[in-house]
Each structure stands twice: as structure tokens, then as C-alpha cells.
Tab-separated table of C-alpha atoms in Angstrom:
chain	number	residue	atom	x	y	z
Y	220	LYS	CA	-27.272	-1.549	0.063
Y	221	PHE	CA	-27.378	-2.690	-3.463
Y	222	HIS	CA	-30.452	-4.287	-4.895
Y	223	PHE	CA	-29.362	-6.523	-7.720
Y	224	ARG	CA	-31.221	-9.236	-9.462
Y	225	GLU	CA	-29.790	-12.724	-9.550
Y	226	VAL	CA	-28.384	-12.426	-13.068
Y	227	GLU	CA	-26.646	-9.174	-12.327
Y	228	ARG	CA	-25.232	-10.555	-9.148
Y	229	THR	CA	-23.606	-13.533	-10.787
Y	230	MET	CA	-22.348	-11.402	-13.606
Y	231	ILE	CA	-20.697	-8.848	-11.329
Y	232	LEU	CA	-19.328	-11.611	-9.135
Y	233	SER	CA	-17.716	-13.456	-12.010
Y	234	VAL	CA	-16.415	-10.275	-13.693
Y	235	LEU	CA	-14.758	-9.273	-10.420
Y	236	SER	CA	-13.449	-12.569	-9.226
Y	237	SER	CA	-12.060	-14.215	-12.357
Y	238	PRO	CA	-9.330	-11.622	-12.992
Y	239	ALA	CA	-8.485	-11.861	-9.304
Y	240	LEU	CA	-8.024	-15.638	-9.573
Y	241	VAL	CA	-6.078	-15.460	-12.805
Y	242	SER	CA	-3.799	-12.716	-11.512
Y	243	GLY	CA	-3.259	-14.683	-8.327
Y	244	LEU	CA	-2.135	-17.621	-10.391
Y	245	MET	CA	0.072	-15.424	-12.553
Y	246	VAL	CA	1.916	-14.162	-9.456
Y	247	VAL	CA	3.389	-17.622	-9.147
Y	248	ARG	CA	3.726	-18.391	-12.803
Y	249	ALA	CA	5.246	-15.197	-14.176
Y	250	LYS	CA	8.786	-15.473	-15.441
Y	251	ASN	CA	9.836	-11.924	-14.702
Y	252	PRO	CA	9.915	-11.220	-10.937
Y	253	VAL	CA	8.749	-7.650	-11.470
Y	254	HIS	CA	5.676	-9.004	-13.244
Y	255	SER	CA	5.041	-11.364	-10.450
Y	256	VAL	CA	5.070	-8.485	-7.995
Y	257	LEU	CA	2.797	-6.392	-10.158
Y	258	PHE	CA	0.195	-9.094	-10.461
Y	259	PRO	CA	-1.159	-8.700	-6.905
Y	260	ILE	CA	-2.397	-5.258	-8.013
Y	261	PRO	CA	-5.349	-6.663	-10.062
Y	262	VAL	CA	-5.995	-9.055	-7.192
Y	263	PHE	CA	-6.331	-6.242	-4.714
Y	264	ARG	CA	-8.348	-4.109	-7.109
Y	265	ASN	CA	-10.840	-6.885	-7.818
Y	266	THR	CA	-11.078	-7.844	-4.157
Y	267	SER	CA	-11.806	-4.244	-3.374
Y	268	GLY	CA	-14.594	-4.355	-5.915
Y	269	LEU	CA	-15.948	-7.497	-4.319
Y	270	LEU	CA	-15.945	-5.747	-0.987
Y	271	LEU	CA	-17.849	-2.841	-2.448
Y	272	PHE	CA	-20.298	-5.324	-3.800
Y	273	LEU	CA	-20.781	-6.747	-0.358
Y	274	GLY	CA	-21.507	-3.305	1.024
Y	275	LEU	CA	-18.250	-2.781	2.896
Y	276	ASP	CA	-17.321	0.501	1.342
Y	277	PHE	CA	-14.755	1.639	3.894
Y	278	PHE	CA	-12.866	-1.624	3.680
Y	279	ALA	CA	-12.903	-1.473	-0.111
Y	280	MET	CA	-11.203	1.906	-0.092
Y	281	ILE	CA	-8.762	0.875	2.620
Y	282	PHE	CA	-7.861	-2.184	0.609
Y	283	LEU	CA	-6.890	0.051	-2.261
Y	284	VAL	CA	-4.919	2.474	-0.147
Y	285	VAL	CA	-3.188	0.063	2.207
Y	286	HIS	CA	-2.779	-3.080	0.143
Y	287	ILE	CA	-1.830	-1.548	-3.173
Y	288	GLY	CA	-0.209	1.611	-1.875
Y	289	ALA	CA	1.749	0.103	0.941
Y	290	ILE	CA	2.020	-3.655	0.656
Y	291	ALA	CA	2.478	-3.997	-3.128
Y	292	VAL	CA	4.883	-1.045	-3.101
Y	293	SER	CA	6.953	-2.738	-0.390
Y	294	PHE	CA	7.090	-5.920	-2.406
Y	295	LEU	CA	8.118	-3.947	-5.426
Y	296	PHE	CA	10.959	-2.318	-3.523
Y	297	VAL	CA	12.155	-5.694	-2.339
Y	298	VAL	CA	12.227	-6.998	-5.900
Y	299	MET	CA	14.025	-3.884	-7.069
Y	300	MET	CA	16.743	-4.520	-4.521
Y	301	PHE	CA	17.663	-7.816	-6.137
Y	302	ASN	CA	19.876	-7.472	-9.151
Y	303	ILE	CA	18.110	-9.978	-11.285
Y	304	GLN	CA	19.134	-10.526	-14.868
Y	305	ILE	CA	16.411	-12.252	-16.771
Y	306	ALA	CA	18.775	-14.794	-18.236
Y	307	GLU	CA	19.537	-16.145	-14.757
Y	308	ILE	CA	16.058	-17.457	-14.194
Y	309	HIS	CA	15.798	-21.186	-14.750
Y	310	GLU	CA	12.457	-22.816	-14.945
Y	311	GLU	CA	12.538	-25.908	-12.799
Y	312	VAL	CA	9.039	-26.157	-11.506
Y	313	LEU	CA	9.045	-29.829	-10.656
Y	314	ARG	CA	11.755	-29.324	-8.122
Y	315	TYR	CA	9.288	-27.750	-5.740
Y	316	LEU	CA	6.498	-30.226	-6.284
Y	317	PRO	CA	6.771	-32.364	-3.095
Y	318	VAL	CA	6.781	-29.636	-0.458
Y	319	SER	CA	4.562	-27.233	-2.318
Y	320	GLY	CA	2.150	-30.001	-3.166
Y	321	ILE	CA	1.759	-30.882	0.532
Y	322	ILE	CA	1.256	-27.217	1.486
Y	323	GLY	CA	-1.255	-26.794	-1.313
Y	324	LEU	CA	-3.209	-29.808	-0.158
Y	325	LEU	CA	-3.165	-28.474	3.386
Y	326	PHE	CA	-4.593	-25.141	2.235
Y	327	TRP	CA	-7.205	-26.901	0.178
Y	328	TRP	CA	-8.219	-28.970	3.203
Y	329	GLU	CA	-8.485	-25.833	5.347
Y	330	MET	CA	-10.880	-24.305	2.873
Y	331	PHE	CA	-13.476	-26.845	3.865
Y	332	PHE	CA	-13.614	-25.350	7.332
Y	333	ILE	CA	-14.808	-22.089	5.853
Y	334	LEU	CA	-17.095	-23.243	3.131
Y	335	ASP	CA	-20.067	-24.982	4.642
Y	336	ASN	CA	-22.600	-26.028	2.103
Y	337	GLU	CA	-25.362	-24.095	3.760
Y	338	SER	CA	-24.280	-20.557	3.069
Y	339	ILE	CA	-21.654	-21.030	0.346
Y	340	PRO	CA	-22.722	-23.975	-1.810
Y	341	LEU	CA	-19.860	-25.925	-3.268
Y	342	LEU	CA	-21.917	-28.239	-5.342
Y	343	PRO	CA	-24.796	-26.932	-7.385
Y	344	THR	CA	-27.538	-28.681	-5.433
Y	345	LYS	CA	-31.049	-27.927	-6.452
Y	346	ARG	CA	-32.661	-26.133	-3.604
Y	347	ASN	CA	-36.396	-25.584	-3.591
Y	348	THR	CA	-36.431	-23.762	-0.302
Y	349	THR	CA	-36.375	-19.991	-0.384
Y	350	SER	CA	-33.548	-18.635	1.685
Y	351	LEU	CA	-34.506	-16.901	4.861
Y	352	ARG	CA	-34.351	-13.162	4.779
Y	353	TYR	CA	-33.458	-11.571	8.029
Y	354	THR	CA	-34.554	-7.983	8.024
Y	355	VAL	CA	-32.896	-5.631	10.399
Y	356	TYR	CA	-35.492	-2.971	10.857
Y	357	ALA	CA	-33.260	-0.682	12.835
Y	358	GLU	CA	-31.140	-0.064	9.797
Y	359	LYS	CA	-34.143	1.028	7.784
Y	360	VAL	CA	-34.851	3.817	10.214
Y	361	ARG	CA	-31.357	5.189	10.199
Y	362	SER	CA	-28.668	3.049	8.637
Y	363	TRP	CA	-25.217	3.332	9.943
Y	364	THR	CA	-22.327	3.776	7.580
Y	365	ASN	CA	-19.426	1.429	7.671
Y	366	LEU	CA	-17.226	4.083	9.247
Y	367	GLU	CA	-19.674	4.661	12.055
Y	368	THR	CA	-20.049	1.016	12.961
Y	369	LEU	CA	-16.295	0.572	13.011
Y	370	GLY	CA	-15.736	3.718	15.019
Y	371	ASN	CA	-18.319	2.733	17.575
Y	372	LEU	CA	-16.511	-0.426	18.540
Y	373	LEU	CA	-12.871	-0.136	17.652
Y	374	TYR	CA	-11.942	2.609	20.058
Y	375	THR	CA	-14.059	1.635	22.988
Y	376	TYR	CA	-14.753	-2.041	23.289
Y	377	TYR	CA	-11.861	-3.379	21.356
Y	378	PHE	CA	-9.333	-0.715	22.199
Y	379	VAL	CA	-6.657	-3.263	23.100
Y	380	TRP	CA	-6.750	-4.586	19.561
Y	381	PHE	CA	-6.429	-1.039	18.422
Y	382	LEU	CA	-3.451	-0.131	20.601
Y	383	VAL	CA	-1.436	-3.263	19.896
Y	384	PRO	CA	-1.070	-2.382	16.186
Y	385	SER	CA	0.306	0.976	17.241
Y	386	LEU	CA	3.050	-0.809	19.166
Y	387	ILE	CA	3.695	-3.043	16.140
Y	388	LEU	CA	3.951	0.061	13.929
Y	389	LEU	CA	6.358	1.661	16.399
Y	390	VAL	CA	8.562	-1.425	16.370
Y	391	ALA	CA	8.433	-1.474	12.570
Y	392	MET	CA	9.399	2.196	12.318
Y	393	ILE	CA	12.311	1.960	14.710
Y	394	GLY	CA	13.452	-1.318	13.208
Y	395	ALA	CA	13.416	0.025	9.685
Y	396	ILE	CA	15.415	3.085	10.673
Y	397	VAL	CA	17.938	1.058	12.694
Y	398	LEU	CA	18.440	-1.473	9.923
Y	399	THR	CA	18.604	0.707	6.840
Y	400	MET	CA	19.991	4.025	7.886
Y	401	HIS	CA	23.616	4.933	7.530
Y	402	ARG	CA	24.775	8.471	7.519
Y	403	THR	CA	26.760	9.264	4.413
Y	404	THR	CA	27.298	12.915	5.118
Y	405	THR	CA	26.161	15.021	8.029
Y	406	VAL	CA	23.597	17.554	7.122
Y	407	LYS	CA	24.660	21.109	7.675
Y	408	ARG	CA	22.342	22.543	10.217
Y	409	GLN	CA	21.804	25.942	11.673
Y	410	ASP	CA	20.914	26.739	15.212
Y	411	VAL	CA	18.125	29.278	14.892
Y	412	PHE	CA	18.617	30.943	18.215
Y	413	ARG	CA	22.286	31.339	17.716
Y	414	ARG	CA	21.613	32.816	14.330
Y	415	ASN	CA	19.258	35.351	15.796
Y	416	ALA	CA	21.594	36.214	18.627
Y	417	ILE	CA	24.457	37.191	16.360
Y	418	ASP	CA	25.253	40.833	16.793
Y	419	SER	CA	26.162	42.229	13.449
Y	420	ARG	CA	28.235	44.977	14.915
Y	421	ARG	CA	30.683	42.419	16.246
Y	422	THR	CA	30.921	40.107	13.367
Y	423	ILE	CA	30.988	42.353	10.327
Y	424	MET	CA	33.801	44.809	9.899
Y	425	ARG	CA	33.817	47.755	7.645
Y	426	ARG	CA	36.948	48.189	5.674
Y	427	THR	CA	37.785	50.634	3.076
Y	428	THR	CA	40.448	49.876	0.585
Y	429	ASP	CA	43.026	52.420	-0.380
Y	430	PRO	CA	42.613	52.783	-4.136
Y	431	LEU	CA	46.324	53.269	-4.655
Y	432	THR	CA	47.463	50.015	-3.000
Y	433	ILE	CA	45.215	47.381	-4.387
W	241	MET	CA	-23.891	4.072	-1.751
W	242	SER	CA	-24.832	6.309	-4.501
W	243	GLU	CA	-21.956	8.599	-3.686
W	244	PHE	CA	-19.637	6.321	-5.539
W	245	GLU	CA	-20.853	7.437	-8.923
W	246	PRO	CA	-18.076	10.047	-9.427
W	247	ILE	CA	-15.624	7.246	-8.846
W	248	SER	CA	-16.688	5.586	-12.051
W	249	PHE	CA	-15.806	8.773	-13.842
W	250	TYR	CA	-12.406	8.746	-12.119
W	251	LEU	CA	-11.893	5.143	-13.206
W	252	VAL	CA	-12.223	6.056	-16.846
W	253	SER	CA	-10.255	9.290	-16.680
W	254	CYS	CA	-7.391	7.896	-14.603
W	255	SER	CA	-7.049	4.921	-16.933
W	256	LEU	CA	-6.922	7.246	-19.917
W	257	VAL	CA	-4.443	9.638	-18.358
W	258	SER	CA	-2.044	6.820	-17.476
W	259	LEU	CA	-2.518	4.612	-20.515
W	260	ILE	CA	-2.363	7.234	-23.260
W	261	PRO	CA	1.229	8.415	-22.470
W	262	LEU	CA	2.176	4.798	-22.001
W	263	GLY	CA	0.869	3.631	-25.316
W	264	LEU	CA	1.608	6.646	-27.449
W	265	PRO	CA	5.330	5.843	-28.137
W	266	PHE	CA	4.545	2.423	-29.472
W	267	PRO	CA	3.700	3.440	-33.004
W	268	PHE	CA	6.911	5.493	-33.079
W	269	SER	CA	9.258	2.975	-31.469
W	270	SER	CA	11.258	0.166	-32.999
W	271	ASN	CA	9.920	-1.046	-36.298
W	272	SER	CA	11.148	-3.442	-38.930
W	273	TRP	CA	14.237	-1.323	-39.669
W	274	THR	CA	15.832	-1.728	-36.240
W	275	TYR	CA	18.614	-4.278	-35.799
W	276	PRO	CA	20.273	-5.345	-32.527
W	277	GLU	CA	23.344	-3.219	-33.084
W	278	LYS	CA	21.168	-0.160	-33.235
W	279	LEU	CA	19.527	-0.919	-29.925
W	280	SER	CA	22.612	-1.766	-27.908
W	281	ALA	CA	24.372	0.680	-25.595
W	282	TYR	CA	27.084	2.916	-26.996
W	283	GLU	CA	30.459	2.746	-25.200
W	284	CYS	CA	32.697	4.604	-27.596
W	285	GLY	CA	32.736	1.709	-30.034
W	286	PHE	CA	33.723	-0.969	-27.530
W	287	ASP	CA	31.453	-3.821	-26.673
W	288	PRO	CA	29.207	-2.993	-23.688
W	289	SER	CA	31.016	-4.205	-20.627
W	290	GLY	CA	28.384	-4.832	-17.990
W	291	ASP	CA	25.102	-3.565	-16.827
W	292	ALA	CA	24.269	0.085	-16.699
W	293	ARG	CA	22.419	-0.237	-13.387
W	294	SER	CA	23.942	0.993	-10.196
W	295	ARG	CA	23.310	-0.731	-6.947
W	296	PHE	CA	19.977	-0.010	-5.428
W	297	ASP	CA	20.252	2.464	-2.591
W	298	ILE	CA	18.566	1.234	0.568
W	299	ARG	CA	17.437	4.736	1.506
W	300	PHE	CA	14.663	4.548	-1.062
W	301	TYR	CA	13.204	1.666	0.898
W	302	LEU	CA	13.362	3.738	4.028
W	303	VAL	CA	11.344	6.454	2.348
W	304	SER	CA	8.623	3.999	1.441
W	305	ILE	CA	8.578	2.506	4.985
W	306	LEU	CA	8.321	5.948	6.464
W	307	PHE	CA	5.264	6.493	4.379
W	308	ILE	CA	3.747	3.097	5.199
W	309	ILE	CA	3.938	3.593	8.930
W	310	PRO	CA	1.730	6.708	9.132
W	311	ASP	CA	-0.583	5.244	6.552
W	312	PRO	CA	-2.506	3.063	9.097
W	313	GLU	CA	-2.377	5.961	11.455
W	314	VAL	CA	-4.486	7.984	9.046
W	315	THR	CA	-6.617	4.940	8.246
W	316	PHE	CA	-7.441	4.463	11.911
W	317	SER	CA	-8.274	8.159	12.208
W	318	PHE	CA	-11.082	7.894	9.704
W	319	PRO	CA	-13.584	5.868	11.743
W	320	TRP	CA	-12.582	7.709	14.851
W	321	ALA	CA	-13.389	11.082	13.349
W	322	VAL	CA	-16.905	10.165	12.288
W	323	SER	CA	-18.388	9.013	15.552
W	324	PRO	CA	-17.339	11.103	18.552
W	325	ASN	CA	-20.747	10.974	20.166
W	326	LYS	CA	-20.699	7.217	20.423
W	327	ILE	CA	-17.232	6.900	21.722
W	328	ASP	CA	-17.301	8.781	24.965
W	329	PRO	CA	-14.049	10.483	26.075
W	330	PHE	CA	-12.643	7.003	26.537
W	331	GLY	CA	-12.594	6.511	22.816
W	332	SER	CA	-10.989	9.847	22.219
W	333	TRP	CA	-8.283	9.148	24.769
W	334	SER	CA	-7.544	5.750	23.344
W	335	MET	CA	-6.916	7.412	20.017
W	336	MET	CA	-4.649	9.907	21.786
W	337	ALA	CA	-2.691	6.987	23.218
W	338	PHE	CA	-2.321	5.540	19.724
W	339	LEU	CA	-1.136	8.838	18.351
W	340	LEU	CA	1.273	9.253	21.257
W	341	ILE	CA	2.893	5.923	20.598
W	342	LEU	CA	3.340	6.736	16.956
W	343	THR	CA	4.612	10.187	17.916
W	344	ILE	CA	7.412	8.522	19.841
W	345	GLY	CA	8.345	6.702	16.666
W	346	SER	CA	8.310	9.846	14.575
W	347	LEU	CA	10.368	11.651	17.251
W	348	TYR	CA	12.959	8.945	16.988
W	349	GLU	CA	12.929	9.319	13.235
W	350	TRP	CA	13.371	13.085	13.502
W	351	LYS	CA	16.221	12.966	15.947
W	352	ARG	CA	17.972	10.174	14.098
W	353	GLY	CA	17.756	12.162	10.915
W	354	ALA	CA	16.111	9.439	8.857
W	355	SER	CA	14.185	11.848	6.673
W	356	ASP	CA	17.072	14.229	5.945
W	357	ARG	CA	17.800	14.908	2.377
W	358	GLU	CA	21.209	13.304	2.445
């Protein structure tokens, strides 16, 4: 666990979260669609840094690998499939204001379910009380790594939640192959056993040419 | 947590290795002597008639999907590999079930020929 002072904590927190917020905004506001697909990459990177800061090291690395390497790459492929000329993009932002405004207000309202003023203060109230520190003494004897704690539970107690994603991945794999695959040419294949069973005495003939009648 | 210190070295070196070849052409690229005619495509003297891009082949997307599917497979293998004493054989067998389900998918991919070169 990290031991930071208060100043360092706020500094690291703001250094990590402000590019994430700005990049998240730029996803929507960028003119070029390729830019707007590339902007989630700073978001994921900074979120991964925030997770490291919280002490979730495995999730930080998995965020980098899965979110940037798989999800952002998928979005990039989707954008590459469109044949967008930049001159075709018209900026008519106000057209989307009614519906998107309602959805934005709904999201903003849902945030208040998560942020309760006890643990995550919204308003800078002056608190004279010292926050309670709950010390887990078991972790001072032998602290478990993030991998160990996950592995302890995911495959035993919550194995159903672990096996259902495998079914989802199977469906995704088969679905992707069914939807996108078309055979252009058949690949020339060899049957290995037939190759080994060929008797060279029966398939190769020796001929000599008569040098006078070529 | 202190084992992340080499990663800070990787941060700097990876940024340098990727940004230096990216930024190096900029001093040598178009300057004040370039004009639009110089930058346009050459089509034997005629005006350029359309975009040079061909249609995006969907099989590239299939390659990326066929990487993304085993990616969580490996990700789930990491916590499983660390703690075999806490997960009794039940945990090992649940992982085997997971791998079996994904093996069915990869068998389908193999037989269908989705990862052939053509």
C-alpha cells in the first residue's frame, strides 16, 4: 500500500484524473472520427493510473491490456471500416440537444446514488472529525496480493460468474466468424498421411532420353 | 508495490522509442516552399479522379476479434495460476471447464478456416 501525504495525494489524483476528464470530453467533441476513437486511450491510461493509486495493481494492468488493446482497437477497426471523408462532416450540435440533454441529466441524477457525502464529499464542508481508520491486522502479517484475492474467490465461490463469460466469449467468437468470413480462395492443403504413404517407386519413373532424337 | 519501479523506466523509454521516429520527419517535411500542386497525387498529368483508398477488407476485423477472444482467457488464467492451494480441485476444474468452452470455439475457428492466410 502506498503511504502518501495529503498534498501528494491530491496532486497525483488531479494529475491523473484531469487528462482523463478532458480526453473523455474530447471523444465527443473531436471533429475527426479517428481522433474521437483515439481519445479513449488517455482515458484508459489515466484510469489505470488511478487504479494503481488505489492499490488495485492487477486491475490496472488488465485495464491497459483489455481496454486499450482490445476495446479501443475494436473501436478503431469499426471507424476504419467507414469511408469517411473529412469534408462530409457537418457540425450541427444543437440538433442533438433535446434527447442528449435528457440522457445527460439522467446520468447526472444517477451519480447522486453513488456519491454520498460521507465518503466522497461533493461540497467542501469543513470537517473537524478525524476519519476513522480501520486497520486490518491480518494483512500486516501476510498481505495478499490482488491476484491471490481474486483467485481465491473467482474460481470457487463465484464460479458461475466466471463460466458465463466463457459462454459469452464463445458466442462472440462463433458470431464473428459466421458474420465476417467468406472464402475467397480455398487454401491448398496437404494430407500428411497420404504424403507419407506415397511409394516413390510407383509414382516416379526413370526415363532416359535418346540424345539423337531430342 | 515497489516492483513497479522498472515500469517507470519503461514509460520513458517506450515514449521515446515511439515519439522520436514520429517526430523526426517534421523538420524535413513540407516547409514554406510547398504549394498544393506539389502535394497532390500524380495521375499522369490528369486531375486526381477519386480517392486512393480501397475498400476496407473485413478479414482484418476478424483477425482482431480472434485476438480479443483469447485475451480474457489469458487474463482469467492469471489469478488462477497464483493460488492453487486455496482453490481446491474444484477451482482447477472450473478453469478446465472454462478452457473447454473456449476450446470448442477455437476448434470451430480451425475447422472453418478463419485463420487461414487467404
